[in-house]
mmCIF file of C-alpha atoms in Angstrom:
data_model
loop_
_atom_site.group_PDB
_atom_site.id
_atom_site.type_symbol
_atom_site.label_atom_id
_atom_site.label_comp_id
_atom_site.label_asym_id
_atom_site.label_seq_id
_atom_site.Cartn_x
_atom_site.Cartn_y
_atom_site.Cartn_z
ATOM 1 C CA UNK A 156 102.404 131.946 81.180
ATOM 2 C CA UNK A 157 104.760 133.373 78.966
ATOM 3 C CA UNK A 158 109.063 132.213 78.725
ATOM 4 C CA UNK A 159 111.365 134.740 77.322
ATOM 5 C CA UNK A 160 115.044 133.678 76.768
ATOM 6 C CA UNK A 161 117.299 137.048 77.297
ATOM 7 C CA UNK A 162 120.833 137.218 75.978
ATOM 8 C CA UNK A 163 123.065 138.860 78.431
ATOM 9 C CA UNK A 164 126.550 138.560 75.369
ATOM 10 C CA UNK A 165 129.346 135.867 75.294
ATOM 11 C CA UNK A 166 132.023 135.111 77.416
ATOM 12 C CA UNK A 167 135.752 132.610 77.027
ATOM 13 C CA UNK A 168 136.652 130.358 80.029
ATOM 14 C CA UNK A 169 139.099 127.774 79.326
ATOM 15 C CA UNK A 170 138.019 124.421 77.366
ATOM 16 C CA UNK A 171 140.189 122.615 79.869
ATOM 17 C CA UNK A 172 138.794 124.125 82.833
ATOM 18 C CA UNK A 173 135.301 123.416 81.083
ATOM 19 C CA UNK A 174 135.526 119.864 80.150
ATOM 20 C CA UNK A 175 137.981 118.557 83.165
ATOM 21 C CA UNK A 176 139.670 115.531 83.145
ATOM 22 C CA UNK A 177 137.938 114.761 79.775
ATOM 23 C CA UNK A 178 141.168 115.324 77.098
ATOM 24 C CA UNK A 179 140.590 117.906 73.395
ATOM 25 C CA UNK A 180 140.870 115.843 71.058
ATOM 26 C CA UNK A 181 136.828 115.406 72.600
ATOM 27 C CA UNK A 182 136.526 117.676 73.723
ATOM 28 C CA UNK A 183 136.731 119.921 70.807
ATOM 29 C CA UNK A 184 134.066 118.315 68.811
ATOM 30 C CA UNK A 185 131.285 120.175 69.658
ATOM 31 C CA UNK A 186 133.433 123.055 71.512
ATOM 32 C CA UNK A 187 135.767 124.202 69.175
ATOM 33 C CA UNK A 188 138.939 126.060 70.668
ATOM 34 C CA UNK A 189 141.065 129.390 70.174
ATOM 35 C CA UNK A 190 144.412 129.495 69.987
ATOM 36 C CA UNK A 191 144.729 130.278 73.884
ATOM 37 C CA UNK A 192 142.619 127.647 74.045
ATOM 38 C CA UNK A 193 139.514 129.594 74.952
ATOM 39 C CA UNK A 194 136.055 128.596 74.013
ATOM 40 C CA UNK A 195 133.232 130.543 73.431
ATOM 41 C CA UNK A 196 130.671 130.011 75.739
ATOM 42 C CA UNK A 197 127.299 132.302 76.536
ATOM 43 C CA UNK A 198 124.986 134.290 79.343
ATOM 44 C CA UNK A 199 121.853 132.881 78.651
ATOM 45 C CA UNK A 200 118.914 134.068 81.167
ATOM 46 C CA UNK A 201 115.222 132.989 81.218
ATOM 47 C CA UNK A 202 112.353 135.598 81.857
ATOM 48 C CA UNK A 203 108.666 134.122 83.365
ATOM 49 C CA UNK A 204 105.945 136.724 83.177
ATOM 50 C CA UNK A 205 103.276 134.608 84.536
ATOM 51 C CA UNK A 206 100.146 136.435 86.248
ATOM 52 C CA UNK A 207 102.011 139.694 88.459
ATOM 53 C CA UNK A 208 105.173 138.294 88.297
ATOM 54 C CA UNK A 209 108.233 138.930 86.041
ATOM 55 C CA UNK A 210 110.946 136.563 86.915
ATOM 56 C CA UNK A 211 114.045 136.373 85.671
ATOM 57 C CA UNK A 212 116.624 133.346 86.143
ATOM 58 C CA UNK A 213 120.204 134.394 86.601
ATOM 59 C CA UNK A 214 121.546 137.499 85.603
ATOM 60 C CA UNK A 215 124.742 137.219 83.574
ATOM 61 C CA UNK A 216 128.109 138.812 84.729
ATOM 62 C CA UNK A 217 127.546 142.296 84.641
ATOM 63 C CA UNK A 218 129.903 144.947 83.607
ATOM 64 C CA UNK A 219 131.119 146.990 87.101
ATOM 65 C CA UNK A 220 133.614 144.916 87.218
ATOM 66 C CA UNK A 221 137.116 146.287 86.040
ATOM 67 C CA UNK A 222 139.083 146.696 83.296
ATOM 68 C CA UNK A 223 141.545 143.977 83.708
ATOM 69 C CA UNK A 224 138.668 141.632 85.356
ATOM 70 C CA UNK A 225 136.852 141.939 81.890
ATOM 71 C CA UNK A 226 140.836 140.996 80.385
ATOM 72 C CA UNK A 227 140.240 137.475 81.311
ATOM 73 C CA UNK A 228 137.154 136.592 79.606
ATOM 74 C CA UNK A 229 137.637 137.922 76.379
ATOM 75 C CA UNK A 230 133.190 139.778 76.579
ATOM 76 C CA UNK A 231 131.905 139.843 72.586
ATOM 77 C CA UNK A 232 128.501 139.551 71.128
ATOM 78 C CA UNK A 233 125.538 142.215 70.420
ATOM 79 C CA UNK A 234 123.279 141.234 72.827
ATOM 80 C CA UNK A 235 123.324 142.378 76.298
ATOM 81 C CA UNK A 236 120.618 142.473 79.597
ATOM 82 C CA UNK A 237 118.750 145.497 78.362
ATOM 83 C CA UNK A 238 118.595 145.147 75.221
ATOM 84 C CA UNK A 239 117.646 141.981 75.143
ATOM 85 C CA UNK A 240 114.502 142.646 77.490
ATOM 86 C CA UNK A 241 113.287 145.995 75.369
ATOM 87 C CA UNK A 242 113.360 143.335 73.043
ATOM 88 C CA UNK A 243 110.207 141.255 74.707
ATOM 89 C CA UNK A 244 108.693 144.554 75.759
ATOM 90 C CA UNK A 245 110.689 145.020 78.930
ATOM 91 C CA UNK A 246 112.165 147.363 81.415
ATOM 92 C CA UNK A 247 114.958 146.300 84.402
ATOM 93 C CA UNK A 248 112.988 148.555 87.015
ATOM 94 C CA UNK A 249 109.218 146.049 86.421
ATOM 95 C CA UNK A 250 111.285 142.419 87.140
ATOM 96 C CA UNK A 251 109.383 141.068 90.294
ATOM 97 C CA UNK A 252 111.691 138.768 91.526
ATOM 98 C CA UNK A 253 115.454 137.157 90.619
ATOM 99 C CA UNK A 254 115.837 133.601 90.866
ATOM 100 C CA UNK A 255 119.932 133.223 91.681
ATOM 101 C CA UNK A 256 120.791 129.778 91.251
ATOM 102 C CA UNK A 257 123.981 130.074 92.049
ATOM 103 C CA UNK A 258 126.519 133.077 93.097
ATOM 104 C CA UNK A 259 128.892 132.541 90.744
ATOM 105 C CA UNK A 260 130.065 135.995 89.378
ATOM 106 C CA UNK A 261 128.680 135.175 85.562
ATOM 107 C CA UNK A 262 125.536 134.453 87.153
ATOM 108 C CA UNK A 263 124.725 136.752 89.248
ATOM 109 C CA UNK A 264 127.321 139.408 88.328
ATOM 110 C CA UNK A 265 124.363 141.685 86.340
ATOM 111 C CA UNK A 266 122.378 141.826 90.273
ATOM 112 C CA UNK A 267 124.601 144.455 91.558
ATOM 113 C CA UNK A 268 125.386 147.821 89.683
ATOM 114 C CA UNK A 269 127.205 150.588 91.093
ATOM 115 C CA UNK A 270 124.542 154.163 91.551
ATOM 116 C CA UNK A 271 125.581 157.123 89.251
ATOM 117 C CA UNK A 272 128.529 158.204 90.710
ATOM 118 C CA UNK A 273 130.339 154.409 91.238
ATOM 119 C CA UNK A 274 130.215 156.217 95.326
ATOM 120 C CA UNK A 275 128.320 152.476 95.666
ATOM 121 C CA UNK A 276 127.149 149.155 95.499
ATOM 122 C CA UNK A 277 122.867 148.975 94.321
ATOM 123 C CA UNK A 278 120.964 146.671 93.406
ATOM 124 C CA UNK A 279 120.338 146.636 89.463
ATOM 125 C CA UNK A 280 117.082 146.168 90.323
ATOM 126 C CA UNK A 281 115.079 147.481 92.590
ATOM 127 C CA UNK A 282 111.856 146.367 92.445
ATOM 128 C CA UNK A 283 112.767 142.815 92.482
ATOM 129 C CA UNK A 284 113.089 140.145 95.265
ATOM 130 C CA UNK A 285 116.786 137.781 94.803
ATOM 131 C CA UNK A 286 116.347 134.321 95.529
ATOM 132 C CA UNK A 287 118.846 132.311 96.857
ATOM 133 C CA UNK A 288 119.028 129.508 99.682
ATOM 134 C CA UNK A 289 120.646 129.545 103.126
ATOM 135 C CA UNK A 290 122.698 126.720 102.429
ATOM 136 C CA UNK A 291 124.255 127.957 99.183
ATOM 137 C CA UNK A 292 123.857 131.399 100.397
ATOM 138 C CA UNK A 293 126.812 130.628 103.551
ATOM 139 C CA UNK A 294 129.013 128.677 101.301
ATOM 140 C CA UNK A 295 128.928 132.021 99.143
ATOM 141 C CA UNK A 296 129.138 134.258 101.794
ATOM 142 C CA UNK A 297 132.727 131.768 103.660
ATOM 143 C CA UNK A 298 134.172 130.864 100.290
ATOM 144 C CA UNK A 299 136.549 127.702 99.964
ATOM 145 C CA UNK A 300 140.138 128.665 98.537
ATOM 146 C CA UNK A 301 138.648 127.038 95.594
ATOM 147 C CA UNK A 302 136.190 128.826 94.703
ATOM 148 C CA UNK A 303 136.806 132.198 95.991
ATOM 149 C CA UNK A 304 137.760 133.544 92.944
ATOM 150 C CA UNK A 305 134.232 132.942 91.416
ATOM 151 C CA UNK A 306 132.560 134.306 94.968
ATOM 152 C CA UNK A 307 132.907 138.018 94.702
ATOM 153 C CA UNK A 308 131.386 140.404 98.002
ATOM 154 C CA UNK A 309 130.535 142.909 95.687
ATOM 155 C CA UNK A 310 127.836 141.059 93.843
ATOM 156 C CA UNK A 311 126.783 138.940 96.449
ATOM 157 C CA UNK A 312 126.848 141.251 99.957
ATOM 158 C CA UNK A 313 124.774 144.321 98.463
ATOM 159 C CA UNK A 314 121.350 141.982 98.124
ATOM 160 C CA UNK A 315 121.311 141.025 102.048
ATOM 161 C CA UNK A 316 122.336 144.604 102.857
ATOM 162 C CA UNK A 317 119.527 145.966 100.922
ATOM 163 C CA UNK A 318 116.722 143.978 102.354
ATOM 164 C CA UNK A 319 115.850 142.224 98.902
ATOM 165 C CA UNK A 320 117.289 138.840 99.880
ATOM 166 C CA UNK A 321 115.509 135.977 100.011
ATOM 167 C CA UNK A 322 115.529 132.327 101.051
ATOM 168 C CA UNK A 323 113.451 129.334 99.392
ATOM 169 C CA UNK A 324 114.311 126.678 101.975
ATOM 170 C CA UNK A 325 115.367 123.842 100.840
ATOM 171 C CA UNK A 326 113.744 120.067 101.065
ATOM 172 C CA UNK A 327 115.417 116.917 99.907
ATOM 173 C CA UNK A 328 116.957 116.888 96.387
ATOM 174 C CA UNK A 329 113.087 118.052 94.681
ATOM 175 C CA UNK A 330 111.643 120.934 96.388
ATOM 176 C CA UNK A 331 108.563 120.986 95.392
ATOM 177 C CA UNK A 332 105.759 123.875 94.512
ATOM 178 C CA UNK A 333 108.959 126.459 95.269
ATOM 179 C CA UNK A 334 106.651 129.360 93.060
ATOM 180 C CA UNK A 335 103.428 128.298 90.336
ATOM 181 C CA UNK A 336 104.314 125.865 88.182
ATOM 182 C CA UNK A 337 107.987 125.787 89.651
ATOM 183 C CA UNK A 338 109.755 123.609 91.616
ATOM 184 C CA UNK A 339 113.758 123.239 92.073
ATOM 185 C CA UNK A 340 116.139 120.433 91.712
ATOM 186 C CA UNK A 341 119.203 120.542 93.985
ATOM 187 C CA UNK A 342 122.488 120.148 92.836
ATOM 188 C CA UNK A 343 125.632 119.806 94.987
ATOM 189 C CA UNK A 344 127.997 118.623 92.503
ATOM 190 C CA UNK A 345 129.204 121.764 91.397
ATOM 191 C CA UNK A 346 129.064 124.471 94.476
ATOM 192 C CA UNK A 347 126.271 123.799 97.140
ATOM 193 C CA UNK A 348 123.046 123.811 96.992
ATOM 194 C CA UNK A 349 123.127 124.944 92.810
ATOM 195 C CA UNK A 350 119.088 125.790 92.902
ATOM 196 C CA UNK A 351 117.734 123.913 89.059
ATOM 197 C CA UNK A 352 114.792 125.640 87.835
ATOM 198 C CA UNK A 353 111.996 123.272 87.212
ATOM 199 C CA UNK A 354 108.610 124.668 84.986
ATOM 200 C CA UNK A 355 105.871 123.110 84.541
ATOM 201 C CA UNK A 356 104.723 125.138 80.863
ATOM 202 C CA UNK A 357 102.262 123.712 78.126
ATOM 203 C CA UNK A 358 102.477 120.772 79.630
ATOM 204 C CA UNK A 359 105.981 120.082 79.398
ATOM 205 C CA UNK A 360 108.862 120.446 81.835
ATOM 206 C CA UNK A 361 111.986 123.333 81.309
ATOM 207 C CA UNK A 362 114.102 123.144 83.433
ATOM 208 C CA UNK A 363 116.711 125.593 83.273
ATOM 209 C CA UNK A 364 119.766 123.820 83.733
ATOM 210 C CA UNK A 365 122.492 126.655 84.853
ATOM 211 C CA UNK A 366 126.148 124.417 85.119
ATOM 212 C CA UNK A 367 124.927 121.640 85.755
ATOM 213 C CA UNK A 368 124.385 120.673 82.268
ATOM 214 C CA UNK A 369 126.465 123.782 80.630
ATOM 215 C CA UNK A 370 126.164 122.735 77.051
ATOM 216 C CA UNK A 371 124.990 119.716 74.703
ATOM 217 C CA UNK A 372 129.189 118.745 74.894
ATOM 218 C CA UNK A 373 128.499 118.287 78.072
ATOM 219 C CA UNK A 374 125.866 115.518 78.100
ATOM 220 C CA UNK A 375 128.256 113.008 78.063
ATOM 221 C CA UNK A 376 128.659 111.021 81.617
ATOM 222 C CA UNK A 377 132.454 111.725 81.690
ATOM 223 C CA UNK A 378 132.711 115.362 80.931
ATOM 224 C CA UNK A 379 132.304 116.849 83.735
ATOM 225 C CA UNK A 380 133.867 120.993 84.462
ATOM 226 C CA UNK A 381 137.130 120.849 86.367
ATOM 227 C CA UNK A 382 135.260 123.919 87.792
ATOM 228 C CA UNK A 383 132.670 121.429 90.208
ATOM 229 C CA UNK A 384 133.708 121.006 94.067
ATOM 230 C CA UNK A 385 132.120 117.341 93.671
ATOM 231 C CA UNK A 386 133.398 116.072 90.157
ATOM 232 C CA UNK A 387 131.660 112.730 91.704
ATOM 233 C CA UNK A 388 129.142 113.460 92.838
ATOM 234 C CA UNK A 389 128.746 115.804 89.740
ATOM 235 C CA UNK A 390 128.801 112.520 87.650
ATOM 236 C CA UNK A 391 126.106 111.215 89.800
ATOM 237 C CA UNK A 392 123.328 113.964 89.306
ATOM 238 C CA UNK A 393 123.569 114.285 86.087
ATOM 239 C CA UNK A 394 123.741 110.718 85.855
ATOM 240 C CA UNK A 395 120.173 110.337 87.241
ATOM 241 C CA UNK A 396 118.550 113.662 86.120
ATOM 242 C CA UNK A 397 119.523 112.666 82.163
ATOM 243 C CA UNK A 398 118.232 109.512 82.870
ATOM 244 C CA UNK A 399 114.647 111.390 83.183
ATOM 245 C CA UNK A 400 115.188 114.016 81.498
ATOM 246 C CA UNK A 401 115.405 111.122 78.063
ATOM 247 C CA UNK A 402 112.384 109.234 79.603
ATOM 248 C CA UNK A 403 109.946 111.840 80.093
ATOM 249 C CA UNK A 404 111.024 113.854 77.690
ATOM 250 C CA UNK A 405 112.013 117.209 79.446
ATOM 251 C CA UNK A 406 113.108 120.502 77.821
ATOM 252 C CA UNK A 407 116.487 121.319 78.528
ATOM 253 C CA UNK A 408 117.458 125.288 78.869
ATOM 254 C CA UNK A 409 121.683 125.721 78.495
ATOM 255 C CA UNK A 410 122.550 128.422 79.958
ATOM 256 C CA UNK A 411 126.048 128.365 78.336
ATOM 257 C CA UNK A 412 125.959 126.763 75.126
ATOM 258 C CA UNK A 413 126.375 129.574 72.654
ATOM 259 C CA UNK A 414 125.013 127.445 69.811
ATOM 260 C CA UNK A 415 121.812 125.603 71.423
ATOM 261 C CA UNK A 416 119.734 127.457 73.635
ATOM 262 C CA UNK A 417 117.328 124.161 73.824
ATOM 263 C CA UNK A 418 117.765 120.829 73.187
ATOM 264 C CA UNK A 419 116.202 116.781 74.112
ATOM 265 C CA UNK A 420 118.451 113.871 75.126
ATOM 266 C CA UNK A 421 117.656 110.298 74.259
ATOM 267 C CA UNK A 422 119.070 107.032 75.919
ATOM 268 C CA UNK A 423 121.260 105.244 73.574
ATOM 269 C CA UNK A 424 122.930 101.918 73.753
ATOM 270 C CA UNK A 425 125.624 104.231 74.307
ATOM 271 C CA UNK A 426 124.393 106.212 77.566
ATOM 272 C CA UNK A 427 122.260 109.190 76.785
ATOM 273 C CA UNK A 428 123.029 110.950 74.358
ATOM 274 C CA UNK A 429 121.452 114.739 72.854
ATOM 275 C CA UNK A 430 118.829 114.231 70.831
ATOM 276 C CA UNK A 431 116.955 118.337 69.407
ATOM 277 C CA UNK A 432 118.035 120.663 69.302
ATOM 278 C CA UNK A 433 116.330 124.154 68.341
ATOM 279 C CA UNK A 434 115.478 127.462 70.507
ATOM 280 C CA UNK A 435 112.652 127.402 72.951
ATOM 281 C CA UNK A 436 109.776 127.589 70.134
ATOM 282 C CA UNK A 437 110.934 125.205 68.187
ATOM 283 C CA UNK A 438 110.094 123.041 71.547
ATOM 284 C CA UNK A 439 106.338 125.298 72.235
#
């Protein structure tokens, strides 16, 4: 097995929305904001090469939305999904599996593209199986008013219409052996049945954190996003998860941290806190 970080570029979101009830005087110490109160966030995927399987976990925001839509999110940076794949010697047509942690637009927008004359939408990975789960799929396709703006039908429905959609069967909070060398932790605080991949790699556990832990700045328990539908549940899920991550020295792969690719955590008198940061290669 080999792992490759895939960088899809950066975008911006409101700092207050990203840190919920925590005041700016505290969260801005780790995530400084611009004069519009916007903070920079990465869209970082993970590519897993394991035998004949080439799996991409999440795929960024894509490029098919309107100029007006993208103007809200200030996309910037030198990276793209295709250039990042190419830097590791891969092409999107080689991807066999696209694992979608959840269906918010910054995680799955890159799954669907327009054809050459923009007359219809199609999967951007023509040879891949797409993986979601039935509970989250129903949640995303029948969205509540709070999340409706994050679940865009043009990102979601064409996956099913293509016949390439597959569902992982949830079995409790942790479903083991979903794929070889991978378990899945299901988290319900941010959105229903968000899937957190837990990868067994070189004798360690690497966890793709998605929106359970967007950045190192979110490690203290009260630092919960305003986007979360059940913030008290996130508090509980994150607390239990980070305690075990500290005890068992898991490596946490950060999808949205614009500075830090990976980190570890440790127990302190103040609770779980940051231990080490670095790139994927610094931990393996």
